[in-house]
Short mmCIF file of N, CA and C in Angstrom, two decimals:
data_model
loop_
_atom_site.label_atom_id
_atom_site.label_comp_id
_atom_site.label_asym_id
_atom_site.label_seq_id
_atom_site.Cartn_x
_atom_site.Cartn_y
_atom_site.Cartn_z
N MET A 1 16.15 -19.55 -8.82
CA MET A 1 14.88 -19.39 -8.11
C MET A 1 14.72 -17.92 -7.72
N ARG A 2 13.62 -17.32 -8.13
CA ARG A 2 13.32 -15.95 -7.74
C ARG A 2 12.48 -15.99 -6.47
N LYS A 3 12.95 -15.25 -5.46
CA LYS A 3 12.27 -15.24 -4.16
C LYS A 3 11.56 -13.91 -3.95
N TYR A 4 10.29 -14.03 -3.57
CA TYR A 4 9.47 -12.87 -3.25
C TYR A 4 8.86 -13.10 -1.89
N GLY A 5 8.38 -12.01 -1.27
CA GLY A 5 7.75 -12.19 0.02
C GLY A 5 7.06 -10.93 0.51
N LEU A 6 6.61 -11.04 1.74
CA LEU A 6 5.87 -9.97 2.41
C LEU A 6 6.51 -9.72 3.75
N ILE A 7 6.81 -8.43 4.04
CA ILE A 7 7.28 -8.07 5.37
C ILE A 7 6.21 -7.25 6.08
N GLY A 8 6.12 -7.44 7.37
CA GLY A 8 5.16 -6.74 8.21
C GLY A 8 5.10 -7.45 9.54
N TYR A 9 4.21 -6.98 10.40
CA TYR A 9 4.07 -7.65 11.69
C TYR A 9 2.77 -7.24 12.36
N PRO A 10 1.95 -8.16 12.73
CA PRO A 10 2.03 -9.60 12.49
C PRO A 10 1.54 -9.92 11.08
N LEU A 11 1.75 -11.15 10.65
CA LEU A 11 1.32 -11.53 9.30
C LEU A 11 0.42 -12.75 9.28
N SER A 12 -0.03 -13.19 10.42
CA SER A 12 -0.85 -14.40 10.48
C SER A 12 -2.15 -14.25 9.68
N HIS A 13 -2.60 -13.03 9.46
CA HIS A 13 -3.84 -12.77 8.72
C HIS A 13 -3.65 -12.73 7.20
N SER A 14 -2.41 -12.73 6.74
CA SER A 14 -2.14 -12.50 5.32
C SER A 14 -2.47 -13.70 4.46
N PHE A 15 -3.12 -13.42 3.34
CA PHE A 15 -3.42 -14.46 2.36
C PHE A 15 -2.41 -14.42 1.20
N SER A 16 -1.41 -13.54 1.26
CA SER A 16 -0.49 -13.34 0.14
C SER A 16 0.27 -14.60 -0.28
N PRO A 17 0.85 -15.39 0.62
CA PRO A 17 1.59 -16.58 0.15
C PRO A 17 0.71 -17.53 -0.68
N GLY A 18 -0.49 -17.80 -0.22
CA GLY A 18 -1.39 -18.67 -0.98
C GLY A 18 -1.80 -18.04 -2.31
N TYR A 19 -2.09 -16.76 -2.28
CA TYR A 19 -2.49 -16.04 -3.49
C TYR A 19 -1.40 -16.13 -4.55
N PHE A 20 -0.15 -15.83 -4.16
CA PHE A 20 0.92 -15.83 -5.15
C PHE A 20 1.30 -17.24 -5.60
N ALA A 21 1.24 -18.22 -4.72
CA ALA A 21 1.49 -19.61 -5.14
C ALA A 21 0.49 -20.01 -6.23
N GLU A 22 -0.78 -19.67 -6.00
CA GLU A 22 -1.82 -19.98 -6.98
C GLU A 22 -1.61 -19.19 -8.27
N LYS A 23 -1.26 -17.90 -8.15
CA LYS A 23 -1.04 -17.05 -9.32
C LYS A 23 0.14 -17.56 -10.15
N PHE A 24 1.25 -17.91 -9.51
CA PHE A 24 2.40 -18.42 -10.24
C PHE A 24 2.03 -19.69 -11.00
N GLN A 25 1.28 -20.57 -10.37
CA GLN A 25 0.88 -21.82 -11.01
C GLN A 25 -0.10 -21.56 -12.16
N ARG A 26 -1.12 -20.76 -11.90
CA ARG A 26 -2.15 -20.47 -12.90
C ARG A 26 -1.57 -19.81 -14.15
N GLU A 27 -0.59 -18.94 -13.95
CA GLU A 27 -0.03 -18.20 -15.08
C GLU A 27 1.23 -18.84 -15.65
N GLY A 28 1.56 -20.03 -15.16
CA GLY A 28 2.72 -20.76 -15.69
C GLY A 28 4.05 -20.08 -15.40
N ILE A 29 4.13 -19.39 -14.27
CA ILE A 29 5.37 -18.71 -13.89
C ILE A 29 6.14 -19.67 -12.99
N SER A 30 7.22 -20.22 -13.51
CA SER A 30 7.99 -21.20 -12.73
C SER A 30 9.22 -20.56 -12.11
N GLY A 31 9.79 -21.25 -11.15
CA GLY A 31 11.02 -20.79 -10.52
C GLY A 31 10.84 -19.63 -9.56
N CYS A 32 9.63 -19.48 -9.00
CA CYS A 32 9.35 -18.38 -8.07
C CYS A 32 8.77 -18.93 -6.78
N THR A 33 9.16 -18.32 -5.68
CA THR A 33 8.55 -18.61 -4.39
C THR A 33 8.10 -17.31 -3.74
N TYR A 34 7.14 -17.42 -2.84
CA TYR A 34 6.64 -16.26 -2.12
C TYR A 34 6.32 -16.72 -0.71
N GLN A 35 6.86 -16.00 0.28
CA GLN A 35 6.56 -16.36 1.65
C GLN A 35 6.47 -15.12 2.54
N SER A 36 5.85 -15.31 3.68
CA SER A 36 5.72 -14.22 4.66
C SER A 36 6.98 -14.15 5.51
N TYR A 37 7.37 -12.93 5.82
CA TYR A 37 8.50 -12.67 6.72
C TYR A 37 7.99 -11.76 7.84
N PRO A 38 7.42 -12.35 8.89
CA PRO A 38 6.93 -11.53 10.00
C PRO A 38 8.10 -11.03 10.84
N ILE A 39 8.48 -9.79 10.66
CA ILE A 39 9.61 -9.21 11.38
C ILE A 39 9.10 -8.21 12.40
N ASP A 40 9.68 -8.26 13.59
CA ASP A 40 9.18 -7.40 14.67
C ASP A 40 9.88 -6.05 14.74
N SER A 41 10.82 -5.79 13.84
CA SER A 41 11.38 -4.45 13.68
C SER A 41 11.82 -4.29 12.23
N VAL A 42 11.63 -3.10 11.69
CA VAL A 42 11.78 -2.87 10.25
C VAL A 42 13.19 -3.18 9.74
N GLU A 43 14.22 -2.86 10.53
CA GLU A 43 15.58 -3.06 10.03
C GLU A 43 15.92 -4.53 9.82
N LYS A 44 15.12 -5.42 10.37
CA LYS A 44 15.38 -6.86 10.19
C LYS A 44 15.16 -7.30 8.75
N PHE A 45 14.48 -6.50 7.96
CA PHE A 45 14.31 -6.90 6.56
C PHE A 45 15.65 -6.90 5.83
N LEU A 46 16.62 -6.15 6.35
CA LEU A 46 17.95 -6.13 5.75
C LEU A 46 18.66 -7.47 5.92
N GLU A 47 18.22 -8.26 6.89
CA GLU A 47 18.81 -9.58 7.14
C GLU A 47 18.30 -10.63 6.17
N LEU A 48 17.24 -10.33 5.44
CA LEU A 48 16.76 -11.28 4.44
C LEU A 48 17.85 -11.47 3.40
N GLU A 49 17.82 -12.55 2.72
CA GLU A 49 18.87 -12.86 1.76
C GLU A 49 18.82 -11.88 0.59
N GLU A 50 19.33 -10.68 0.86
CA GLU A 50 19.20 -9.58 -0.09
C GLU A 50 19.65 -9.94 -1.49
N GLY A 51 20.77 -10.59 -1.63
CA GLY A 51 21.26 -10.95 -2.95
C GLY A 51 20.40 -11.99 -3.65
N LYS A 52 19.55 -12.67 -2.86
CA LYS A 52 18.71 -13.73 -3.43
C LYS A 52 17.24 -13.33 -3.53
N MET A 53 16.88 -12.19 -2.97
CA MET A 53 15.49 -11.73 -3.04
C MET A 53 15.29 -10.93 -4.33
N SER A 54 14.13 -11.14 -4.95
CA SER A 54 13.78 -10.35 -6.14
C SER A 54 12.86 -9.19 -5.79
N GLY A 55 12.00 -9.40 -4.78
CA GLY A 55 11.09 -8.33 -4.40
C GLY A 55 10.33 -8.66 -3.14
N LEU A 56 9.84 -7.60 -2.51
CA LEU A 56 9.05 -7.73 -1.29
C LEU A 56 7.83 -6.83 -1.36
N ASN A 57 6.75 -7.31 -0.81
CA ASN A 57 5.61 -6.45 -0.52
C ASN A 57 5.78 -5.98 0.91
N VAL A 58 5.25 -4.80 1.21
CA VAL A 58 5.40 -4.21 2.54
C VAL A 58 4.01 -3.89 3.07
N THR A 59 3.75 -4.29 4.31
CA THR A 59 2.47 -3.98 4.92
C THR A 59 2.70 -3.41 6.32
N ILE A 60 1.61 -3.23 7.03
CA ILE A 60 1.61 -2.65 8.37
C ILE A 60 2.60 -3.38 9.25
N PRO A 61 3.40 -2.68 10.00
CA PRO A 61 3.47 -1.23 10.20
C PRO A 61 4.63 -0.55 9.47
N TYR A 62 5.14 -1.17 8.40
CA TYR A 62 6.42 -0.74 7.84
C TYR A 62 6.36 0.07 6.55
N LYS A 63 5.19 0.43 6.05
CA LYS A 63 5.10 1.14 4.78
C LYS A 63 5.85 2.47 4.78
N GLU A 64 5.89 3.12 5.91
CA GLU A 64 6.61 4.39 6.04
C GLU A 64 7.99 4.18 6.65
N GLN A 65 8.07 3.27 7.63
CA GLN A 65 9.32 3.05 8.36
C GLN A 65 10.44 2.48 7.49
N VAL A 66 10.11 1.79 6.41
CA VAL A 66 11.13 1.14 5.59
C VAL A 66 11.89 2.12 4.70
N ILE A 67 11.35 3.28 4.45
CA ILE A 67 11.93 4.22 3.49
C ILE A 67 13.41 4.56 3.75
N PRO A 68 13.83 4.84 4.98
CA PRO A 68 15.25 5.17 5.18
C PRO A 68 16.21 4.04 4.82
N TYR A 69 15.72 2.83 4.70
CA TYR A 69 16.57 1.68 4.40
C TYR A 69 16.66 1.38 2.90
N LEU A 70 15.99 2.20 2.09
CA LEU A 70 15.98 1.97 0.65
C LEU A 70 16.99 2.87 -0.05
N ASP A 71 17.44 2.42 -1.22
CA ASP A 71 18.41 3.19 -2.00
C ASP A 71 17.74 4.22 -2.91
N GLU A 72 16.55 3.89 -3.39
CA GLU A 72 15.83 4.79 -4.30
C GLU A 72 14.34 4.66 -4.06
N LEU A 73 13.61 5.72 -4.43
CA LEU A 73 12.15 5.71 -4.38
C LEU A 73 11.60 6.15 -5.73
N GLU A 74 10.60 5.44 -6.20
CA GLU A 74 9.86 5.87 -7.38
C GLU A 74 9.15 7.16 -7.01
N GLU A 75 8.88 8.02 -7.98
CA GLU A 75 8.38 9.38 -7.74
C GLU A 75 7.15 9.44 -6.84
N SER A 76 6.11 8.66 -7.13
CA SER A 76 4.90 8.75 -6.31
C SER A 76 5.15 8.24 -4.89
N ALA A 77 5.98 7.22 -4.74
CA ALA A 77 6.31 6.72 -3.39
C ALA A 77 7.03 7.80 -2.59
N ALA A 78 7.91 8.54 -3.24
CA ALA A 78 8.61 9.63 -2.56
C ALA A 78 7.65 10.73 -2.15
N GLU A 79 6.73 11.09 -3.04
CA GLU A 79 5.76 12.15 -2.72
C GLU A 79 4.80 11.73 -1.62
N ILE A 80 4.38 10.49 -1.66
CA ILE A 80 3.42 9.98 -0.68
C ILE A 80 4.08 9.74 0.67
N GLY A 81 5.30 9.25 0.64
CA GLY A 81 5.99 8.90 1.87
C GLY A 81 5.60 7.53 2.39
N ALA A 82 5.21 6.64 1.48
CA ALA A 82 4.84 5.27 1.85
C ALA A 82 5.18 4.33 0.69
N VAL A 83 5.65 3.15 1.06
CA VAL A 83 6.08 2.14 0.09
C VAL A 83 5.34 0.84 0.38
N ASN A 84 4.85 0.18 -0.67
CA ASN A 84 4.25 -1.13 -0.46
C ASN A 84 4.93 -2.23 -1.27
N THR A 85 5.93 -1.86 -2.05
CA THR A 85 6.67 -2.82 -2.86
C THR A 85 8.13 -2.41 -2.91
N ILE A 86 9.02 -3.38 -2.72
CA ILE A 86 10.46 -3.16 -2.86
C ILE A 86 10.96 -4.11 -3.93
N VAL A 87 11.67 -3.56 -4.90
CA VAL A 87 12.29 -4.37 -5.94
C VAL A 87 13.80 -4.31 -5.71
N PHE A 88 14.43 -5.48 -5.73
CA PHE A 88 15.88 -5.57 -5.62
C PHE A 88 16.42 -5.62 -7.04
N LYS A 89 17.10 -4.53 -7.44
CA LYS A 89 17.51 -4.38 -8.83
C LYS A 89 18.90 -3.78 -8.90
N ASP A 90 19.80 -4.47 -9.57
CA ASP A 90 21.18 -3.98 -9.76
C ASP A 90 21.84 -3.61 -8.44
N GLY A 91 21.64 -4.44 -7.43
CA GLY A 91 22.25 -4.21 -6.13
C GLY A 91 21.60 -3.11 -5.31
N LYS A 92 20.47 -2.61 -5.77
CA LYS A 92 19.78 -1.53 -5.06
C LYS A 92 18.40 -1.99 -4.61
N LYS A 93 17.92 -1.37 -3.54
CA LYS A 93 16.56 -1.59 -3.03
C LYS A 93 15.73 -0.38 -3.45
N VAL A 94 14.77 -0.61 -4.36
CA VAL A 94 13.97 0.48 -4.92
C VAL A 94 12.53 0.34 -4.42
N GLY A 95 12.01 1.42 -3.82
CA GLY A 95 10.66 1.42 -3.26
C GLY A 95 9.63 2.00 -4.21
N TYR A 96 8.47 1.34 -4.25
CA TYR A 96 7.35 1.76 -5.09
C TYR A 96 6.08 1.81 -4.24
N ASN A 97 5.11 2.53 -4.74
CA ASN A 97 3.78 2.47 -4.14
C ASN A 97 2.80 2.09 -5.24
N THR A 98 2.53 0.80 -5.36
CA THR A 98 1.66 0.31 -6.43
C THR A 98 0.19 0.60 -6.15
N ASP A 99 -0.14 1.02 -4.93
CA ASP A 99 -1.52 1.39 -4.62
C ASP A 99 -1.98 2.56 -5.49
N VAL A 100 -1.06 3.46 -5.82
CA VAL A 100 -1.41 4.62 -6.64
C VAL A 100 -1.93 4.15 -7.99
N TYR A 101 -1.17 3.34 -8.68
CA TYR A 101 -1.56 2.84 -10.00
C TYR A 101 -2.86 2.06 -9.91
N GLY A 102 -2.94 1.13 -8.98
CA GLY A 102 -4.13 0.30 -8.84
C GLY A 102 -5.37 1.10 -8.52
N PHE A 103 -5.25 2.00 -7.55
CA PHE A 103 -6.41 2.79 -7.15
C PHE A 103 -6.85 3.73 -8.27
N GLN A 104 -5.91 4.42 -8.90
CA GLN A 104 -6.27 5.36 -9.96
C GLN A 104 -6.95 4.65 -11.13
N ASN A 105 -6.41 3.53 -11.56
CA ASN A 105 -7.03 2.81 -12.68
C ASN A 105 -8.41 2.29 -12.31
N SER A 106 -8.55 1.76 -11.11
CA SER A 106 -9.85 1.25 -10.68
C SER A 106 -10.87 2.37 -10.56
N LEU A 107 -10.47 3.47 -9.95
CA LEU A 107 -11.38 4.59 -9.74
C LEU A 107 -11.85 5.17 -11.08
N GLU A 108 -10.91 5.40 -11.97
CA GLU A 108 -11.29 5.99 -13.26
C GLU A 108 -12.19 5.05 -14.06
N ALA A 109 -11.93 3.75 -14.00
CA ALA A 109 -12.77 2.79 -14.73
C ALA A 109 -14.16 2.72 -14.11
N PHE A 110 -14.25 2.81 -12.81
CA PHE A 110 -15.52 2.68 -12.11
C PHE A 110 -16.34 3.96 -12.15
N MET A 111 -15.69 5.09 -11.94
CA MET A 111 -16.41 6.35 -11.75
C MET A 111 -16.61 7.16 -13.02
N GLY A 112 -15.72 7.02 -13.98
CA GLY A 112 -15.85 7.85 -15.18
C GLY A 112 -15.73 9.32 -14.83
N ASN A 113 -16.74 10.10 -15.15
CA ASN A 113 -16.74 11.53 -14.86
C ASN A 113 -16.86 11.74 -13.35
N HIS A 114 -15.92 12.43 -12.80
CA HIS A 114 -15.92 12.65 -11.35
C HIS A 114 -16.11 14.12 -10.96
N ALA A 115 -16.65 14.89 -11.87
CA ALA A 115 -16.90 16.31 -11.60
C ALA A 115 -17.89 16.45 -10.44
N GLY A 116 -17.56 17.30 -9.49
CA GLY A 116 -18.44 17.57 -8.35
C GLY A 116 -18.43 16.49 -7.29
N MET A 117 -17.60 15.49 -7.45
CA MET A 117 -17.54 14.37 -6.51
C MET A 117 -16.72 14.76 -5.27
N LYS A 118 -17.12 14.25 -4.11
CA LYS A 118 -16.35 14.39 -2.87
C LYS A 118 -16.15 13.00 -2.29
N ALA A 119 -15.07 12.84 -1.51
CA ALA A 119 -14.75 11.53 -0.95
C ALA A 119 -14.50 11.60 0.55
N LEU A 120 -14.88 10.54 1.22
CA LEU A 120 -14.48 10.30 2.61
C LEU A 120 -13.44 9.20 2.58
N VAL A 121 -12.32 9.43 3.24
CA VAL A 121 -11.26 8.43 3.30
C VAL A 121 -11.18 7.93 4.73
N LEU A 122 -11.51 6.66 4.92
CA LEU A 122 -11.47 6.06 6.24
C LEU A 122 -10.06 5.57 6.51
N GLY A 123 -9.38 6.20 7.47
CA GLY A 123 -8.01 5.84 7.80
C GLY A 123 -7.03 6.90 7.35
N THR A 124 -5.83 6.87 7.95
CA THR A 124 -4.81 7.88 7.65
C THR A 124 -3.42 7.28 7.45
N GLY A 125 -3.33 5.97 7.27
CA GLY A 125 -2.03 5.31 7.13
C GLY A 125 -1.49 5.36 5.71
N GLY A 126 -0.59 4.41 5.42
CA GLY A 126 0.09 4.37 4.12
C GLY A 126 -0.86 4.21 2.94
N ALA A 127 -1.86 3.36 3.06
CA ALA A 127 -2.82 3.19 1.97
C ALA A 127 -3.62 4.48 1.75
N ALA A 128 -3.97 5.16 2.84
CA ALA A 128 -4.70 6.42 2.73
C ALA A 128 -3.86 7.47 2.00
N LYS A 129 -2.57 7.44 2.21
CA LYS A 129 -1.70 8.40 1.53
C LYS A 129 -1.71 8.18 0.02
N ALA A 130 -1.72 6.92 -0.41
CA ALA A 130 -1.79 6.63 -1.84
C ALA A 130 -3.14 7.06 -2.42
N VAL A 131 -4.21 6.78 -1.70
CA VAL A 131 -5.56 7.14 -2.15
C VAL A 131 -5.69 8.65 -2.27
N THR A 132 -5.26 9.39 -1.26
CA THR A 132 -5.41 10.85 -1.31
C THR A 132 -4.48 11.48 -2.35
N TYR A 133 -3.36 10.84 -2.64
CA TYR A 133 -2.48 11.30 -3.72
C TYR A 133 -3.25 11.27 -5.04
N VAL A 134 -3.95 10.16 -5.29
CA VAL A 134 -4.75 10.03 -6.52
C VAL A 134 -5.92 11.01 -6.51
N LEU A 135 -6.60 11.14 -5.38
CA LEU A 135 -7.71 12.09 -5.30
C LEU A 135 -7.24 13.51 -5.62
N ASP A 136 -6.07 13.87 -5.10
CA ASP A 136 -5.50 15.18 -5.42
C ASP A 136 -5.22 15.32 -6.92
N LEU A 137 -4.63 14.27 -7.52
CA LEU A 137 -4.35 14.29 -8.96
C LEU A 137 -5.61 14.52 -9.78
N LEU A 138 -6.71 13.92 -9.32
CA LEU A 138 -7.98 14.00 -10.05
C LEU A 138 -8.85 15.17 -9.59
N ASN A 139 -8.31 16.01 -8.69
CA ASN A 139 -9.04 17.16 -8.16
C ASN A 139 -10.37 16.78 -7.50
N ILE A 140 -10.34 15.69 -6.76
CA ILE A 140 -11.51 15.26 -6.00
C ILE A 140 -11.28 15.62 -4.54
N PRO A 141 -12.06 16.56 -3.99
CA PRO A 141 -11.88 16.93 -2.58
C PRO A 141 -12.24 15.75 -1.67
N PHE A 142 -11.55 15.69 -0.54
CA PHE A 142 -11.77 14.57 0.38
C PHE A 142 -11.63 15.03 1.82
N SER A 143 -12.18 14.23 2.70
CA SER A 143 -12.02 14.42 4.15
C SER A 143 -11.58 13.09 4.73
N TYR A 144 -10.68 13.16 5.69
CA TYR A 144 -10.26 11.97 6.42
C TYR A 144 -11.24 11.67 7.54
N VAL A 145 -11.45 10.40 7.81
CA VAL A 145 -12.17 9.95 8.99
C VAL A 145 -11.18 9.09 9.77
N SER A 146 -10.98 9.43 11.04
CA SER A 146 -9.94 8.76 11.82
C SER A 146 -10.24 8.84 13.30
N ARG A 147 -9.47 8.11 14.08
CA ARG A 147 -9.53 8.24 15.54
C ARG A 147 -8.72 9.45 16.00
N ARG A 148 -7.87 9.97 15.11
CA ARG A 148 -7.03 11.12 15.45
C ARG A 148 -7.88 12.37 15.56
N SER A 149 -7.56 13.20 16.52
CA SER A 149 -8.42 14.35 16.84
C SER A 149 -8.47 15.42 15.74
N GLN A 150 -7.46 15.52 14.90
CA GLN A 150 -7.46 16.57 13.88
C GLN A 150 -8.35 16.26 12.68
N TYR A 151 -8.96 15.08 12.66
CA TYR A 151 -9.83 14.67 11.56
C TYR A 151 -11.23 14.40 12.06
N LEU A 152 -12.13 14.22 11.12
CA LEU A 152 -13.48 13.82 11.44
C LEU A 152 -13.42 12.46 12.14
N ASN A 153 -14.06 12.35 13.28
CA ASN A 153 -14.05 11.11 14.05
C ASN A 153 -15.13 10.17 13.53
N TYR A 154 -14.89 8.88 13.65
CA TYR A 154 -15.87 7.89 13.18
C TYR A 154 -17.24 8.10 13.83
N ASN A 155 -17.25 8.51 15.08
CA ASN A 155 -18.52 8.75 15.78
C ASN A 155 -19.29 9.94 15.20
N GLU A 156 -18.59 10.82 14.48
CA GLU A 156 -19.22 12.01 13.92
C GLU A 156 -19.80 11.79 12.52
N VAL A 157 -19.53 10.63 11.94
CA VAL A 157 -20.01 10.37 10.59
C VAL A 157 -21.50 10.07 10.64
N SER A 158 -22.26 10.98 10.07
CA SER A 158 -23.72 10.87 10.07
C SER A 158 -24.23 10.46 8.70
N SER A 159 -25.50 10.18 8.61
CA SER A 159 -26.10 9.84 7.31
C SER A 159 -26.00 11.03 6.36
N GLU A 160 -26.07 12.25 6.89
CA GLU A 160 -25.93 13.44 6.05
C GLU A 160 -24.53 13.53 5.45
N ILE A 161 -23.52 13.24 6.26
CA ILE A 161 -22.14 13.29 5.77
C ILE A 161 -21.94 12.21 4.71
N ILE A 162 -22.42 11.01 4.98
CA ILE A 162 -22.29 9.92 4.01
C ILE A 162 -22.98 10.29 2.69
N SER A 163 -24.18 10.80 2.77
CA SER A 163 -24.94 11.10 1.54
C SER A 163 -24.33 12.26 0.75
N SER A 164 -23.53 13.11 1.39
CA SER A 164 -22.91 14.22 0.67
C SER A 164 -21.57 13.84 0.03
N HIS A 165 -21.14 12.61 0.19
CA HIS A 165 -19.89 12.12 -0.39
C HIS A 165 -20.20 10.91 -1.27
N LYS A 166 -19.93 11.06 -2.56
CA LYS A 166 -20.22 9.96 -3.48
C LYS A 166 -19.26 8.78 -3.28
N LEU A 167 -18.06 9.07 -2.81
CA LEU A 167 -17.07 8.02 -2.58
C LEU A 167 -16.80 7.87 -1.09
N VAL A 168 -16.81 6.65 -0.61
CA VAL A 168 -16.35 6.33 0.74
C VAL A 168 -15.31 5.24 0.55
N ILE A 169 -14.06 5.56 0.90
CA ILE A 169 -12.94 4.68 0.62
C ILE A 169 -12.33 4.18 1.93
N ASN A 170 -12.38 2.89 2.13
CA ASN A 170 -11.85 2.29 3.35
C ASN A 170 -10.38 1.93 3.15
N THR A 171 -9.49 2.60 3.89
CA THR A 171 -8.06 2.29 3.83
C THR A 171 -7.56 1.72 5.15
N THR A 172 -8.47 1.31 6.00
CA THR A 172 -8.09 0.77 7.30
C THR A 172 -7.69 -0.71 7.15
N PRO A 173 -6.93 -1.23 8.10
CA PRO A 173 -6.55 -2.65 8.02
C PRO A 173 -7.76 -3.55 8.01
#
């Protein structure tokens, strides 16, 4: 039995267990389970049945906090400083950031030519780091919108600011 799951806290809002149960059934993937592991401190993920786990998804608030507990990081996860997937492979815990791949493929398919495009990124957490990593790769300038004082505040976002940015990307919970 391959065991997968989601770590974070709280997880009562997560639809992941139902989604993956349906996906495994729909795609004829047998011998897999997926469940939520609501842990109130990041190091508790080490208590999961490590030898029996195949992989974990990582959500708020642990996308950055989990990194010191991993054995390896995939290149983009290391550059971003955030992980949303852990694969248990050959006795090692390897961290990935699959948001990079997903966002880049979606953006390129949707936007095509992005010359002269600017983006507003709502939020500054782990997902925002993956999004801005891709925007940097594609040379798309961006501005953060956040409650943090060093960024554009949500109250400051005007219709003029919105209209001057072709992309508005929500990375908030």
